[in-house]
Coordinates of N, CA and C in Angstrom, one line a residue:
X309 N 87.9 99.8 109.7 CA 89.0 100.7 109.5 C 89.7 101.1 110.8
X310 N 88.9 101.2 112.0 CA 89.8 101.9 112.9 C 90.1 100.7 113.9
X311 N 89.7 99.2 113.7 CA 90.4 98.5 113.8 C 92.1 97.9 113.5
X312 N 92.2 98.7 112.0 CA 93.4 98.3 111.3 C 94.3 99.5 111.7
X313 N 93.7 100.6 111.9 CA 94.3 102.0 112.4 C 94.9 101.5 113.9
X314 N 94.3 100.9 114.5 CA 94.3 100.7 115.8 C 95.6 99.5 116.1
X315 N 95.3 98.6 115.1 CA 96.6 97.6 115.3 C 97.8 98.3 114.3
X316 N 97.5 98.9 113.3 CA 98.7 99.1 112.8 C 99.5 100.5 113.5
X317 N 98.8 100.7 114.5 CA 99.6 101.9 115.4 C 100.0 101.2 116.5
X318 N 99.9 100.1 117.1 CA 100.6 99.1 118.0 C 101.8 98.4 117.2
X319 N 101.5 97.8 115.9 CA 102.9 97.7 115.7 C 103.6 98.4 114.8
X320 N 103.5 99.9 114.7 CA 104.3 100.7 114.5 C 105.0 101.2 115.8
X321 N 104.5 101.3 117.2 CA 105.1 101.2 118.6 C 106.0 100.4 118.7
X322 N 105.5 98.9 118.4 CA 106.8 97.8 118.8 C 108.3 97.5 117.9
X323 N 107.5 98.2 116.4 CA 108.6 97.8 115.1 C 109.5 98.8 114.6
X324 N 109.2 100.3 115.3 CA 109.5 101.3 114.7 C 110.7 101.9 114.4
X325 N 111.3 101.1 115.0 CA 112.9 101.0 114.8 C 113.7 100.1 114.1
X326 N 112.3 99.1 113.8 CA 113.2 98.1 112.3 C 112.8 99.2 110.7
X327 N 112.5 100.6 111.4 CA 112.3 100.8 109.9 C 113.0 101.9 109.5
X328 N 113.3 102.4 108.5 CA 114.1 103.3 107.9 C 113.4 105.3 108.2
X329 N 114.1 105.5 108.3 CA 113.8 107.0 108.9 C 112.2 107.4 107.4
X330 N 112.7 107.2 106.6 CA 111.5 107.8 105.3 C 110.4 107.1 105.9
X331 N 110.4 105.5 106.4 CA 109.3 104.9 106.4 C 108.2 105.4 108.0
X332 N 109.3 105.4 109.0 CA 108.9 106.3 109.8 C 107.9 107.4 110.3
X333 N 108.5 108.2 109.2 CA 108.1 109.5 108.7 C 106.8 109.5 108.4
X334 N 106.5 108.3 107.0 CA 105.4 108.3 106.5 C 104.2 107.6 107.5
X335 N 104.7 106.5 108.0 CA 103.8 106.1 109.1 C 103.5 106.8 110.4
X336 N 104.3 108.0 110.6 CA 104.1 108.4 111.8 C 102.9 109.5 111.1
X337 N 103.3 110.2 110.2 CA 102.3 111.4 110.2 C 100.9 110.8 109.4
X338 N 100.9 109.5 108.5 CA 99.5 108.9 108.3 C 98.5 108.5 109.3
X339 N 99.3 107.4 110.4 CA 98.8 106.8 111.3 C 98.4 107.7 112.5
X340 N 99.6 108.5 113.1 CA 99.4 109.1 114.3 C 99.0 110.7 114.2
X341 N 99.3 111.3 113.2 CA 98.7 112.4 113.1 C 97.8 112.5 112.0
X342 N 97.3 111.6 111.3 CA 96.2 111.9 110.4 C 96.1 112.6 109.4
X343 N 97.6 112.7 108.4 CA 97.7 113.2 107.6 C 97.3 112.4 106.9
X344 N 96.7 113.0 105.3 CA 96.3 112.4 104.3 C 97.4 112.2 103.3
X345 N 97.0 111.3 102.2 CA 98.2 111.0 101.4 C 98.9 112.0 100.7
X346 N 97.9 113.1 100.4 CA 98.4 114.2 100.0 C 99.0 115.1 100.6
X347 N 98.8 115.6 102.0 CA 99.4 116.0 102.5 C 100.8 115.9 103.1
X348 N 101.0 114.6 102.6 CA 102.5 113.3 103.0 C 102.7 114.3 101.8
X349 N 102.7 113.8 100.8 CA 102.9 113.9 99.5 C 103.6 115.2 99.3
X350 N 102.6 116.3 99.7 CA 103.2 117.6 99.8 C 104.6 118.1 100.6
X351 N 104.4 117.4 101.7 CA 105.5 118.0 102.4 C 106.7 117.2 102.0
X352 N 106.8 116.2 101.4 CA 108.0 115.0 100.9 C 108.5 115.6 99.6
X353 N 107.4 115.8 98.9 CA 107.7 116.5 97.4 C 107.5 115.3 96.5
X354 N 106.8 114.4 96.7 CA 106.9 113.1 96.0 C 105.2 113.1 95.8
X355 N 104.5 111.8 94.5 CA 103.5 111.4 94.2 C 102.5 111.1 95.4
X356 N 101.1 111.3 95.3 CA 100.5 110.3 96.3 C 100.5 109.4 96.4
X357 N 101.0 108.2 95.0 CA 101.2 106.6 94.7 C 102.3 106.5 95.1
X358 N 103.6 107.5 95.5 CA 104.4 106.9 96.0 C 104.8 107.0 97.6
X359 N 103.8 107.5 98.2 CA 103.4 107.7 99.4 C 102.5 106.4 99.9
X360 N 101.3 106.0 98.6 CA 100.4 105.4 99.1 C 101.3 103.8 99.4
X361 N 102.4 103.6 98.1 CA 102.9 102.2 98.1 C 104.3 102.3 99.2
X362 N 104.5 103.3 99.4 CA 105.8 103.6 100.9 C 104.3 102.3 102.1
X363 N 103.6 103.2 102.4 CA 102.9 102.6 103.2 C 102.5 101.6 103.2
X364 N 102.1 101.0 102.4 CA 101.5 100.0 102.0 C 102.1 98.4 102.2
X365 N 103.7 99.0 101.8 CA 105.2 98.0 101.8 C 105.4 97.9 103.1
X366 N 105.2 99.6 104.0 CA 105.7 99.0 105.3 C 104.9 98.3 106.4
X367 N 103.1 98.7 106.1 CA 102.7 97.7 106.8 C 102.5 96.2 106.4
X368 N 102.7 95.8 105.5 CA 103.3 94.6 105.2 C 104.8 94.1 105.9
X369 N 105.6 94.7 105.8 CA 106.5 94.3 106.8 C 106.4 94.4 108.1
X370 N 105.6 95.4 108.1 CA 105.1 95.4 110.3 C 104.5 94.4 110.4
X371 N 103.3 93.5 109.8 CA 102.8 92.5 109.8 C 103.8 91.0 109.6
X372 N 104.7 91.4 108.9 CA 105.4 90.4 109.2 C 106.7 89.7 109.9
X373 N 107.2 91.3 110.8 CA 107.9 91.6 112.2 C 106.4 90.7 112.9
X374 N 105.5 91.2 112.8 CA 104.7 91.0 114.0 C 104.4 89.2 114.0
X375 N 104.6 88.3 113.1 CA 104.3 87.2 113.0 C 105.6 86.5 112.9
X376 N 106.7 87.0 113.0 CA 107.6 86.3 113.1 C 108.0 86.7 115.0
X377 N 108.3 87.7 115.4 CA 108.2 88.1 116.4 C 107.1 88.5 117.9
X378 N 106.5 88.0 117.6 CA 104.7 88.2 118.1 C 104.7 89.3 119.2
X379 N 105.9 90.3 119.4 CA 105.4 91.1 120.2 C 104.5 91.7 120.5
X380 N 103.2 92.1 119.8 CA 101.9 93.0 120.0 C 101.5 91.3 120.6
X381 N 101.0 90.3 119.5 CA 100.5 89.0 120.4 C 100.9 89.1 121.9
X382 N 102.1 89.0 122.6 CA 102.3 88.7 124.0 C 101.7 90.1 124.4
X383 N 102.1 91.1 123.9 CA 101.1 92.3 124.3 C 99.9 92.2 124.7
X384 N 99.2 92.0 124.3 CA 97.9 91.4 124.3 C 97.3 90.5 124.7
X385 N 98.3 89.2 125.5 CA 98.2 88.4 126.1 C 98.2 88.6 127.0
X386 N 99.8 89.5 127.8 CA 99.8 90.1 128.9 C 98.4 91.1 129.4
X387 N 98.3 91.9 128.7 CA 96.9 92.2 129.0 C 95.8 91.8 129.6
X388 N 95.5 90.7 128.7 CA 94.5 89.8 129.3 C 94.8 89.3 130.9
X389 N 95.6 88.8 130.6 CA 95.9 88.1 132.3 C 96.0 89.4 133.2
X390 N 96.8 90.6 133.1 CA 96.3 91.5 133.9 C 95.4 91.7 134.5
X391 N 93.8 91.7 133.0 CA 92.7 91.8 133.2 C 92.0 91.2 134.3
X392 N 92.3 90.1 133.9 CA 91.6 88.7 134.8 C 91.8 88.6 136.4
X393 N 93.3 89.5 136.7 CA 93.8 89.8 137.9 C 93.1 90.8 138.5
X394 N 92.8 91.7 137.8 CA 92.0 92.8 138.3 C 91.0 92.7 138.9
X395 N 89.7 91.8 138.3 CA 88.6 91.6 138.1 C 88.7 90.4 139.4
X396 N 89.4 89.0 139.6 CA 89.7 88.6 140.6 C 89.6 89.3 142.1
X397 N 90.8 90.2 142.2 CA 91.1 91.4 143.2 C 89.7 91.9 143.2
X398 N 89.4 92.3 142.8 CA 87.9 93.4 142.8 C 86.4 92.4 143.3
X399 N 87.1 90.9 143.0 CA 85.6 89.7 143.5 C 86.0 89.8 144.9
X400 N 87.4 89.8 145.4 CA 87.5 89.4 146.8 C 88.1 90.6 147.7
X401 N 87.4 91.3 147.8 CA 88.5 92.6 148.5 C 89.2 92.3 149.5
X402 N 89.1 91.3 150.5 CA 89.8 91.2 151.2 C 90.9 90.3 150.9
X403 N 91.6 90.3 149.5 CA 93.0 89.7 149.4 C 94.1 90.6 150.1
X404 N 95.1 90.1 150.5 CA 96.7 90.9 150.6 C 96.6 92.3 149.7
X405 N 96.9 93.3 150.3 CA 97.0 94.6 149.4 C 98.4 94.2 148.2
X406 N 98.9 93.4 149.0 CA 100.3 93.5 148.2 C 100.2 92.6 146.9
X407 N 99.0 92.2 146.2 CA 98.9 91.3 145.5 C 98.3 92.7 144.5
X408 N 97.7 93.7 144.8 CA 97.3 94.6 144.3 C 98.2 95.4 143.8
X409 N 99.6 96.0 144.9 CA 101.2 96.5 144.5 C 101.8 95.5 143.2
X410 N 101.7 94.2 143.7 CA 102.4 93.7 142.7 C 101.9 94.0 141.1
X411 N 100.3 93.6 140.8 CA 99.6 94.1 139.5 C 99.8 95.7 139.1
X412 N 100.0 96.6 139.9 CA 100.7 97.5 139.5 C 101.6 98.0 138.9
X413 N 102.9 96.9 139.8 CA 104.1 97.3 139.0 C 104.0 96.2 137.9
X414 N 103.5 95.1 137.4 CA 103.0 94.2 136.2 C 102.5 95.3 135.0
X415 N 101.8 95.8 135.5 CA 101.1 96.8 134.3 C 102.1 98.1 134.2
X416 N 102.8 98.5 134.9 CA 104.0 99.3 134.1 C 105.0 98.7 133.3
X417 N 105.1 97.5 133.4 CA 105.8 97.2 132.7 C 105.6 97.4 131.1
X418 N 104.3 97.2 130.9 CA 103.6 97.5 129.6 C 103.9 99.4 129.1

């Protein structure tokens, strides 16, 4: 579960703007603040089932932004190679500092 919590709050970061203000709404306060369906429910004035299938539709479409688009993928790839840079730098201390500057500004970019 907090695997799926975990990816589907990454691509609610990268998609969140292919979505409609309601859907938004619902994913922001399920996902990122841990409201319950009821609690959506309450403050919307609508059913829990129509809260639970809001959600449900949109992360089916985030999933499928994210597979036509693969931004979380390159996400995550970038990462990696970051990683590998790091861990590199850290075998050899005595590389160029400036190979260290450069991985810095690489990882803001993220």
């Amino acid at each position: 579960m907090l695997e799926k919590t975990t990816r589907m709050n990454y691509l609610f970061d990268f998609y969140q703007a292919l979505l409609t203000p309601k859907q938004r709404s619902y994913m922001s306060l399920y996902y990122l603040d841990d409201y319950s369906l009821g609690e959506i429910a309450e403050e919307f004035d609508v059913s829990r089932q129509a809260v639970y299938d809001n959600i449900k539709r949109t992360e089916q479409m985030l999933e499928q932004y994210e597979e036509k688009l693969l931004l979380f993928q390159r996400f995550q790839e970038r990462q990696s190679i970051v990683q590998q840079l790091k861990d590199e730098l850290a075998a050899d201390l005595n590389k160029n500092s400036k190979l260290s500057s450069l991985l810095d500004s690489l990882e803001k970019l993220d």
